[in-house]
Short mmCIF file of C-alpha atoms and ligand atoms in Angstrom, two decimals:
data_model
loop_
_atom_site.label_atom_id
_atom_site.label_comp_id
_atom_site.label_asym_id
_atom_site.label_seq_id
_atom_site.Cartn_x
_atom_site.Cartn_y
_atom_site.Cartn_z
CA UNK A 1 207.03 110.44 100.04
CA UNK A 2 210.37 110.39 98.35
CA UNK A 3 208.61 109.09 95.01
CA UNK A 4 206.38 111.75 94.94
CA UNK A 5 208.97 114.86 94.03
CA UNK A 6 210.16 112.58 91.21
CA UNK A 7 207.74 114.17 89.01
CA UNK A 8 207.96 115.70 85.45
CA UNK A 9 207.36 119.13 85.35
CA UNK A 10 206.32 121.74 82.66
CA UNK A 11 205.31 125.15 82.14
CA UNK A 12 203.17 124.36 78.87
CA UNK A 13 202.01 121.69 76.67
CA UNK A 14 200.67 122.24 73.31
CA UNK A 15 200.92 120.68 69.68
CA UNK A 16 198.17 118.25 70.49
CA UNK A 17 195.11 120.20 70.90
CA UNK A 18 195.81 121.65 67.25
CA UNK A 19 195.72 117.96 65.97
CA UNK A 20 192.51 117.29 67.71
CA UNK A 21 191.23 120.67 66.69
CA UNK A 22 191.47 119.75 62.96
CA UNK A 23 189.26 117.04 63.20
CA UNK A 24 186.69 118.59 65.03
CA UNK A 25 183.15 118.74 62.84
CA UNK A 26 181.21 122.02 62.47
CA UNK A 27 179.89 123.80 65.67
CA UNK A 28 176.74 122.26 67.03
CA UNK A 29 177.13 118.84 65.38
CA UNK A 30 178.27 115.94 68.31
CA UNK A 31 182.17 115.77 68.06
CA UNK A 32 183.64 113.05 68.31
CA UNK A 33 187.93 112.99 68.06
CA UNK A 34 189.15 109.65 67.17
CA UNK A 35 192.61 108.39 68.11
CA UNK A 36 194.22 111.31 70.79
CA UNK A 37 193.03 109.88 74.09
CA UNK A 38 193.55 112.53 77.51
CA UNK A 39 193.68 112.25 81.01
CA UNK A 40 193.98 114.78 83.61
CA UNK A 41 194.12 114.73 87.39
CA UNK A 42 194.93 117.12 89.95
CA UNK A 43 197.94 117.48 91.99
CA UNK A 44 200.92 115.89 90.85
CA UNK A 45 201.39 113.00 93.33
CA UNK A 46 198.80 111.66 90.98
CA UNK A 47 200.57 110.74 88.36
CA UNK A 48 200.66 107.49 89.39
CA UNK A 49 196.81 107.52 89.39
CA UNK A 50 197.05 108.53 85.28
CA UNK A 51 199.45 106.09 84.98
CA UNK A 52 197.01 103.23 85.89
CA UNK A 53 193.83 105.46 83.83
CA UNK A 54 196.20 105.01 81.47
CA UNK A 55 196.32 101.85 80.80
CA UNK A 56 192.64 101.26 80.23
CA UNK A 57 193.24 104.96 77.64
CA UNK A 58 195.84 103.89 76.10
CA UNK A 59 194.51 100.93 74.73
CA UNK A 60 191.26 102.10 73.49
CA UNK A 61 189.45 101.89 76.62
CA UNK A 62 186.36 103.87 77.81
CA UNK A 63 187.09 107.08 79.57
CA UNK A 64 184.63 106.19 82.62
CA UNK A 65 186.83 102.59 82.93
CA UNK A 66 190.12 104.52 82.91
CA UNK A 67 189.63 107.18 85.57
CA UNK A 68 187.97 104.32 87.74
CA UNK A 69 191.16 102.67 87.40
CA UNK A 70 193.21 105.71 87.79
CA UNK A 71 191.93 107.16 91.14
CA UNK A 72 191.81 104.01 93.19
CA UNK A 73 195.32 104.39 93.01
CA UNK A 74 195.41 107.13 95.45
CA UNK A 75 192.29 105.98 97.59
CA UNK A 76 194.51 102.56 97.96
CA UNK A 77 197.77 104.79 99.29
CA UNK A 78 198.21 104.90 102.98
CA UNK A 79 200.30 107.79 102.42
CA UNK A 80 197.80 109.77 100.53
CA UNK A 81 196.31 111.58 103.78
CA UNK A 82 193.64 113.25 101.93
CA UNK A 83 191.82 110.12 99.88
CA UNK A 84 190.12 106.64 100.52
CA UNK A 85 192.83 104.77 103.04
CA UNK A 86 195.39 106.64 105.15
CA UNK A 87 193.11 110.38 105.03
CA UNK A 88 192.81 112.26 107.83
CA UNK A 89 189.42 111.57 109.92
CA UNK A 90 187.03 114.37 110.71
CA UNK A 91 186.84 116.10 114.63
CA UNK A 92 185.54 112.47 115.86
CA UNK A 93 188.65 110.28 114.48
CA UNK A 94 186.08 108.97 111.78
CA UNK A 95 187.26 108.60 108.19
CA UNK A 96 184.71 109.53 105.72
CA UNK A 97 184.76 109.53 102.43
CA UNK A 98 183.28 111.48 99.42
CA UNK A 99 183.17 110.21 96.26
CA UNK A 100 181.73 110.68 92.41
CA UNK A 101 181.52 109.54 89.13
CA UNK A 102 180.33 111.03 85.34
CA UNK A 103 180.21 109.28 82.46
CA UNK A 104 179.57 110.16 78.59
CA UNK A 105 175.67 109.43 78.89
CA UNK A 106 175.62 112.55 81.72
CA UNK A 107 175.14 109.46 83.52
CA UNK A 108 175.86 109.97 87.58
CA UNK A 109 176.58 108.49 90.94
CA UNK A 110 177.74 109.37 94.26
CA UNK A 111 178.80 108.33 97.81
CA UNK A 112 178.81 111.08 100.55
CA UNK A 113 180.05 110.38 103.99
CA UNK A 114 181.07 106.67 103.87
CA UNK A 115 182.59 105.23 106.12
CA UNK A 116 185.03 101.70 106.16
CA UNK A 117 185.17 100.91 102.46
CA UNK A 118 188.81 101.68 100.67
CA UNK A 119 186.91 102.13 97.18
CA UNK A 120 183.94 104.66 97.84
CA UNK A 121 184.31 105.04 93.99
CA UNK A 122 183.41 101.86 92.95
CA UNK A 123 180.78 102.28 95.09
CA UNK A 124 179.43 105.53 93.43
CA UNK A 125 180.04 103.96 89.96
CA UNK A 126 177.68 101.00 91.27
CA UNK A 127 174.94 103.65 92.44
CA UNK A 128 174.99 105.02 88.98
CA UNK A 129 174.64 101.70 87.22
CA UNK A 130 172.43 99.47 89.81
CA UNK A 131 170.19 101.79 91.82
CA UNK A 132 167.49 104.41 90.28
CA UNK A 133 169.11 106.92 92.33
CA UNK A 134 172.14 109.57 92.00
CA UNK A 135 173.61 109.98 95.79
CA UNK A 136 173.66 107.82 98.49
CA UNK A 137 174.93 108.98 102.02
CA UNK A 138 177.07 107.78 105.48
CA UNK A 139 175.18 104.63 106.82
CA UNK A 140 172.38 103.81 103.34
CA UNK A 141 175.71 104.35 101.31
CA UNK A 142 177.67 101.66 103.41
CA UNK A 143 174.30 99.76 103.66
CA UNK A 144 174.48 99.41 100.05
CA UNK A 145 178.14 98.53 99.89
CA UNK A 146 177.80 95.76 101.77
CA UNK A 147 175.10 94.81 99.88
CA UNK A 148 177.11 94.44 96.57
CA UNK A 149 179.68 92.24 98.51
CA UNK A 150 182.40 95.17 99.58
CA UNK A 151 184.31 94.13 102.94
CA UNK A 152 184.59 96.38 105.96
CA UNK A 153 188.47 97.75 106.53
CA UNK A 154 189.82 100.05 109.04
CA UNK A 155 190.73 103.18 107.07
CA UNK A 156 192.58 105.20 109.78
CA UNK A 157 196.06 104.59 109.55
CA UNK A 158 198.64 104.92 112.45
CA UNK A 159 200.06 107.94 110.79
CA UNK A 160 196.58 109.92 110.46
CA UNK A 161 195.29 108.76 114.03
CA UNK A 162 198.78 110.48 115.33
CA UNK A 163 197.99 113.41 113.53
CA UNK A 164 194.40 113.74 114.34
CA UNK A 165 195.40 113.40 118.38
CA UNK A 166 197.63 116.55 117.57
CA UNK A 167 195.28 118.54 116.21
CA UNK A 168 192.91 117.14 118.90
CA UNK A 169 195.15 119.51 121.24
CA UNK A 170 193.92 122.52 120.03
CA UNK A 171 190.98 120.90 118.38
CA UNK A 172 190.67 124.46 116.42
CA UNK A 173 188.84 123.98 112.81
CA UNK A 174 190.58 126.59 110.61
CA UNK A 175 191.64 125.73 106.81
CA UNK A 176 192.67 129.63 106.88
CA UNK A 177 194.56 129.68 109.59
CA UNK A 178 196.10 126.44 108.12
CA UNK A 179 196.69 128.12 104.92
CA UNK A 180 198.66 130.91 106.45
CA UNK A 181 200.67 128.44 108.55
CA UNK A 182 201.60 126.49 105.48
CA UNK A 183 202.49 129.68 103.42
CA UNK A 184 204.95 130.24 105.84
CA UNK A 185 206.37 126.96 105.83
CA UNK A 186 206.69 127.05 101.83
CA UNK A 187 208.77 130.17 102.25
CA UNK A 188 211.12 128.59 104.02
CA UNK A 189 210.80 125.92 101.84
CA UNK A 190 210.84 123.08 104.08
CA UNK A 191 207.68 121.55 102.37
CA UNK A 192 206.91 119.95 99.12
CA UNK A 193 203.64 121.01 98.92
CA UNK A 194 202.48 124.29 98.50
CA UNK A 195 198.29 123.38 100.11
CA UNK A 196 196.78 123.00 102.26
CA UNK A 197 196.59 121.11 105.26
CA UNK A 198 199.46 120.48 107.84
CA UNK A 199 199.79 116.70 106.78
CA UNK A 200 201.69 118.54 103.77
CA UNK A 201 200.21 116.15 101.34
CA UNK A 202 196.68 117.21 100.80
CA UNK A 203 195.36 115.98 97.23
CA UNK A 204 192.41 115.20 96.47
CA UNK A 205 192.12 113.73 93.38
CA UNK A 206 189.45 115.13 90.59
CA UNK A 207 189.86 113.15 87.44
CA UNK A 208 188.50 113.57 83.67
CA UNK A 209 189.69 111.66 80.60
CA UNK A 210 188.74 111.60 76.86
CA UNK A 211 189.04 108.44 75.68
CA UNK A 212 189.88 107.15 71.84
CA UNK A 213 186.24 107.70 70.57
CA UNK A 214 186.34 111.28 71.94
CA UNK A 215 183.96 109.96 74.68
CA UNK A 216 184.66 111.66 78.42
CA UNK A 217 184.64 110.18 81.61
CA UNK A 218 185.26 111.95 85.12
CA UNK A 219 185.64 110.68 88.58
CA UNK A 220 186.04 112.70 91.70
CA UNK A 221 187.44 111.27 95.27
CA UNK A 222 188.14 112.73 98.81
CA UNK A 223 188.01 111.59 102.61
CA UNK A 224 187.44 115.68 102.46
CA UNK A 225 188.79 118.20 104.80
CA UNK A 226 190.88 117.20 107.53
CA UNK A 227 188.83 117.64 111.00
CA UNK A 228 185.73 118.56 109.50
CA UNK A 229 182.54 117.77 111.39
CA UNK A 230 181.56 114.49 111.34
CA UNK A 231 178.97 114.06 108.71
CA UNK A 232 179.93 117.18 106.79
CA UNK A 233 180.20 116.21 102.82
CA UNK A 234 182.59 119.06 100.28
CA UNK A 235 181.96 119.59 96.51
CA UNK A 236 183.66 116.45 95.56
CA UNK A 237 180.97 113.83 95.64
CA UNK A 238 178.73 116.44 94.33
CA UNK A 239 177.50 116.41 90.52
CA UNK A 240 178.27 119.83 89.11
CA UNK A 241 180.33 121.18 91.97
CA UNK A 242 183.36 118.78 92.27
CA UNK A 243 182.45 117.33 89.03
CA UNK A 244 180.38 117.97 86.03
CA UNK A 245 180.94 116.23 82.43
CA UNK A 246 179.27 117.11 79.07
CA UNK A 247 180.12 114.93 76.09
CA UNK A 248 179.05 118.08 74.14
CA UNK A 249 181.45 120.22 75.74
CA UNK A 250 184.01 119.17 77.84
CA UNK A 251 185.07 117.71 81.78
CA UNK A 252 185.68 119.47 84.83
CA UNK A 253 186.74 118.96 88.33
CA UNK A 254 187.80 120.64 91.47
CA UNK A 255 190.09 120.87 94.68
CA UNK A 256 190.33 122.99 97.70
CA UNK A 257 187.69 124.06 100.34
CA UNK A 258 184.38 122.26 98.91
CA UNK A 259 182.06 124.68 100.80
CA UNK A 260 183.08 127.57 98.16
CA UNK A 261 183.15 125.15 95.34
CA UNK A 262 179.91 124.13 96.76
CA UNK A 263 178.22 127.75 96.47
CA UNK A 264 178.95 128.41 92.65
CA UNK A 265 178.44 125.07 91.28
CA UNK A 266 181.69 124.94 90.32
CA UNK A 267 182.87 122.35 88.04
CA UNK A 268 179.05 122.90 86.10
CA UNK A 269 180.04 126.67 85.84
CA UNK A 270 183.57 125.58 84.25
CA UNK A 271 181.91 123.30 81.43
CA UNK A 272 178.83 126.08 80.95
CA UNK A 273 181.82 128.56 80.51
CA UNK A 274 183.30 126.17 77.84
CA UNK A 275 180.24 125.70 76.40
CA UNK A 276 180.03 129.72 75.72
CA UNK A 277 183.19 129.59 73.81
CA UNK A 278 185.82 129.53 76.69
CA UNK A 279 189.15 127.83 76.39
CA UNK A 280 189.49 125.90 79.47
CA UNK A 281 192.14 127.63 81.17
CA UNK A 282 189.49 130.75 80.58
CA UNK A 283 186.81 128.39 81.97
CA UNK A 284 188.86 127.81 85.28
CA UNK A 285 189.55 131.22 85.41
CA UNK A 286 186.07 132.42 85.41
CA UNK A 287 184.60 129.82 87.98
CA UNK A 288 187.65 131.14 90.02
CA UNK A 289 186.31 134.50 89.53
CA UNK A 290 182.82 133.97 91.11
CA UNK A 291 185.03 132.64 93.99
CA UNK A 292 186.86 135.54 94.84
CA UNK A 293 183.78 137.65 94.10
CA UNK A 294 182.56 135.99 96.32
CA UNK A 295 185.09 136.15 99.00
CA UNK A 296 185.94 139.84 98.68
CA UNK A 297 187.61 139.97 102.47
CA UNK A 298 189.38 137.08 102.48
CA UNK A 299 189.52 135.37 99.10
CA UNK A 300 193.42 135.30 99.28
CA UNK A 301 192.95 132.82 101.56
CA UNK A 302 190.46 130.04 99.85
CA UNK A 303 192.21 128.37 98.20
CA UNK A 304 190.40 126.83 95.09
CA UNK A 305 191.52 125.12 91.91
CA UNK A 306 189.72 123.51 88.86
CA UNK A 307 190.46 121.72 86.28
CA UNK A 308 189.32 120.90 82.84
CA UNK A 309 189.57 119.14 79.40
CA UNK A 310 187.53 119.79 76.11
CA UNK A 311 186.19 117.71 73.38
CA UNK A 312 189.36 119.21 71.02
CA UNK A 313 191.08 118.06 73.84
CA UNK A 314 192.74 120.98 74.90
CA UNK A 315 193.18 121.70 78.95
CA UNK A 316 193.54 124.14 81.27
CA UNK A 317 193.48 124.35 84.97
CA UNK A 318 193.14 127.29 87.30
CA UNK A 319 193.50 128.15 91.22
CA UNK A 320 192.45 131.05 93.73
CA UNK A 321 195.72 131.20 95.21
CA UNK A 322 199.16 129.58 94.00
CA UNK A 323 200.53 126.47 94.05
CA UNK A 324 197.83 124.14 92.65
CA UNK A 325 199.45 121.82 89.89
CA UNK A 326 198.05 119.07 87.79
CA UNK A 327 199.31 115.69 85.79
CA UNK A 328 198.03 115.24 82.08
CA UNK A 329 199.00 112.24 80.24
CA UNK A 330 198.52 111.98 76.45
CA UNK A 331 199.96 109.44 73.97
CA UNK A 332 203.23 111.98 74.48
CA UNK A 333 203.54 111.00 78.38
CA UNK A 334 203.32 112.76 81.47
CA UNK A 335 203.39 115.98 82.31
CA UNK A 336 202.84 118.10 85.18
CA UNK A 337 201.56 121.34 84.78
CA UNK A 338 201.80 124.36 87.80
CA UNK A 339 199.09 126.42 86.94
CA UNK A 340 198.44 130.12 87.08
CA UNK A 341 196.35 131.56 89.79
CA UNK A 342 194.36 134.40 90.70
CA UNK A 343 196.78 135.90 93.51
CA UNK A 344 200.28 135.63 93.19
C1 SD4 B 401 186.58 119.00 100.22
N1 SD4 B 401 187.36 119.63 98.06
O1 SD4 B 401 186.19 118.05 100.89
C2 SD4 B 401 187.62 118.75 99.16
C3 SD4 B 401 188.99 118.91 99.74
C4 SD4 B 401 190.08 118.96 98.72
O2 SD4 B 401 192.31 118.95 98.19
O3 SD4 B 401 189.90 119.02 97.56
N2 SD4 B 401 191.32 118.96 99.09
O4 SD4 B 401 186.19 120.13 100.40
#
């Protein structure tokens, strides 16, 4: 935990979207930017994760490759409780985990509700590339696992089993209430994290990346809401609605309570939005909007955020209600951005 408030932080970051903007070719023509690879991620614990995407960018790698790379980092960490090992279980003590992956050929592939394998994204990438089919879910999507020689592991950790027989107490599904409980904890500022859930470290990680030949990439990962019901799946393994890429256009992703993201097709939304002309922060902004609209007595407390890069390369991200941050790495390093939000 202690590495995880060592991060850079930043208010802005421009200078290289201008250079990539020069060498963009006339509107409607396929772009492609040579030479000023991106990666963004949400949440800034997950730096680490585009430190590893990194490695693949950096070096001229494909965008799909890197953000493979980068988000296993996070689905690998026992003290991530909100991806792959360590995450919280749903209301049955059941890890399950949502996961999705987009590559530059609008190519697709998904794993809902799947259960015992640290790497569900390796798994969706695998249902993109060997199967005819987009999504595969809970026991078919471990079925096929198996099948391509992935091993079996315990995912609940001592640390999320102790905190599942807590909330088991009260056994009270509420990401509101939760919300409200953690606002009052940040006041008081006893927590690093400003959302959501009361494991303090909630962060899903959405991923999208431009790589060197202005190709983009996007991967998606979750074990989902803490204590949901047991074979619920959110927007993250969901193509268009935790993630939607357009090598045309630009990369999206979200975080926050999937069901809402779920209703406005909300990472397809941001990359439409771009599409019309909208910077990505704008993009964010308006999926956001359709949120709120659509949450007129209570929107203050879903909390929401996307995120999204361009084909200039330019980025933006965007959340219902404060607090959401998120890590971009360019050849310039790291950076972590706290983004504006809808509420204050
Ligand atoms: C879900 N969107 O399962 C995920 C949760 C999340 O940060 O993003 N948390 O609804």
């Amino acid at each position: 935990m202690i590495n995880r408030r060592k991060f850079i932080r930043a208010s802005a970051f421009t200078g290289f979207a201008s250079l990539v903007g020069s060498k963009l070719k006339a509107a409607g023509e396929p772009v492609t930017v040579k030479g000023q690879p991106i990666v963004i991620s949400t949440w800034k614990p997950n730096v680490k994760a585009n430190k590893a995407a990194w490695e693949i960018l950096g070096s001229g790698g494909r965008a799909l490759d890197a953000v493979v790379q980068g988000v296993q980092v996070p689905e690998a960490d026992p003290e991530d409780m909100s991806v792959g090992y360590g995450g919280l279980p749903d209301r049955d003590g059941k890890v399950t985990l949502d996961s999705c992956v987009m590559d530059e050929f609008g190519q697709c592939g998904s794993v809902m509700a799947i259960e015992n394998i640290m790497h569900p994204v390796l798994v969706a990438r695998l249902v993109m590339e060997k199967t005819p089919h987009v999504q595969l879910v809970g026991a078919g999507a471990l079925q096929f696992a198996l099948s391509q020689g992935f091993k079996e592991e315990n995912l609940l950790t001592e640390q999320s089993e102790k905190a599942w027989r807590e909330w088991l107490k009260k056994s009270k599904y509420d990401p509101m209430e939760t919300l409200h409980e953690m606002d009052k904890l940040i006041q008081k500022q006893q927590v690093p994290y400003p959302w959501p859930v009361p494991d303090l470290n909630h962060d899903t990680i959405g991923m999208v990346a431009m790589d060197t030949n202005g190709n983009l990439g996007g991967a998606c990962t979750t074990s989902g809401m803490a204590y949901k019901m047991h074979g619920r799946v959110g927007d993250s393994p969901i193509i268009g609605a935790g993630l939607f890429v357009d090598n045309e256009i630009g990369a999206a992703s979200s975080t926050g309570v999937g069901e809402e993201v779920v209703k406005i097709c909300g990472s397809h939304v941001v990359v439409e939005a771009m599409r019309h002309g909208m910077s990505p922060l704008e993009a964010c902004k308006e999926a956001v909007r359709r949120i709120v609209k659509n949450n007129s007595k209570n929107a203050k407390d879903v909390q929401v955020a996307f995120l999204a890069v361009n084909k200039k390369g330019e980025h933006g991200g965007f959340s219902v209600a404060p607090g959401f941050n998120y890590c971009v790495t360019t050849k310039k390093g790291t950076i972590v951005i706290d983004t504006k939000s809808w509420f204050s």
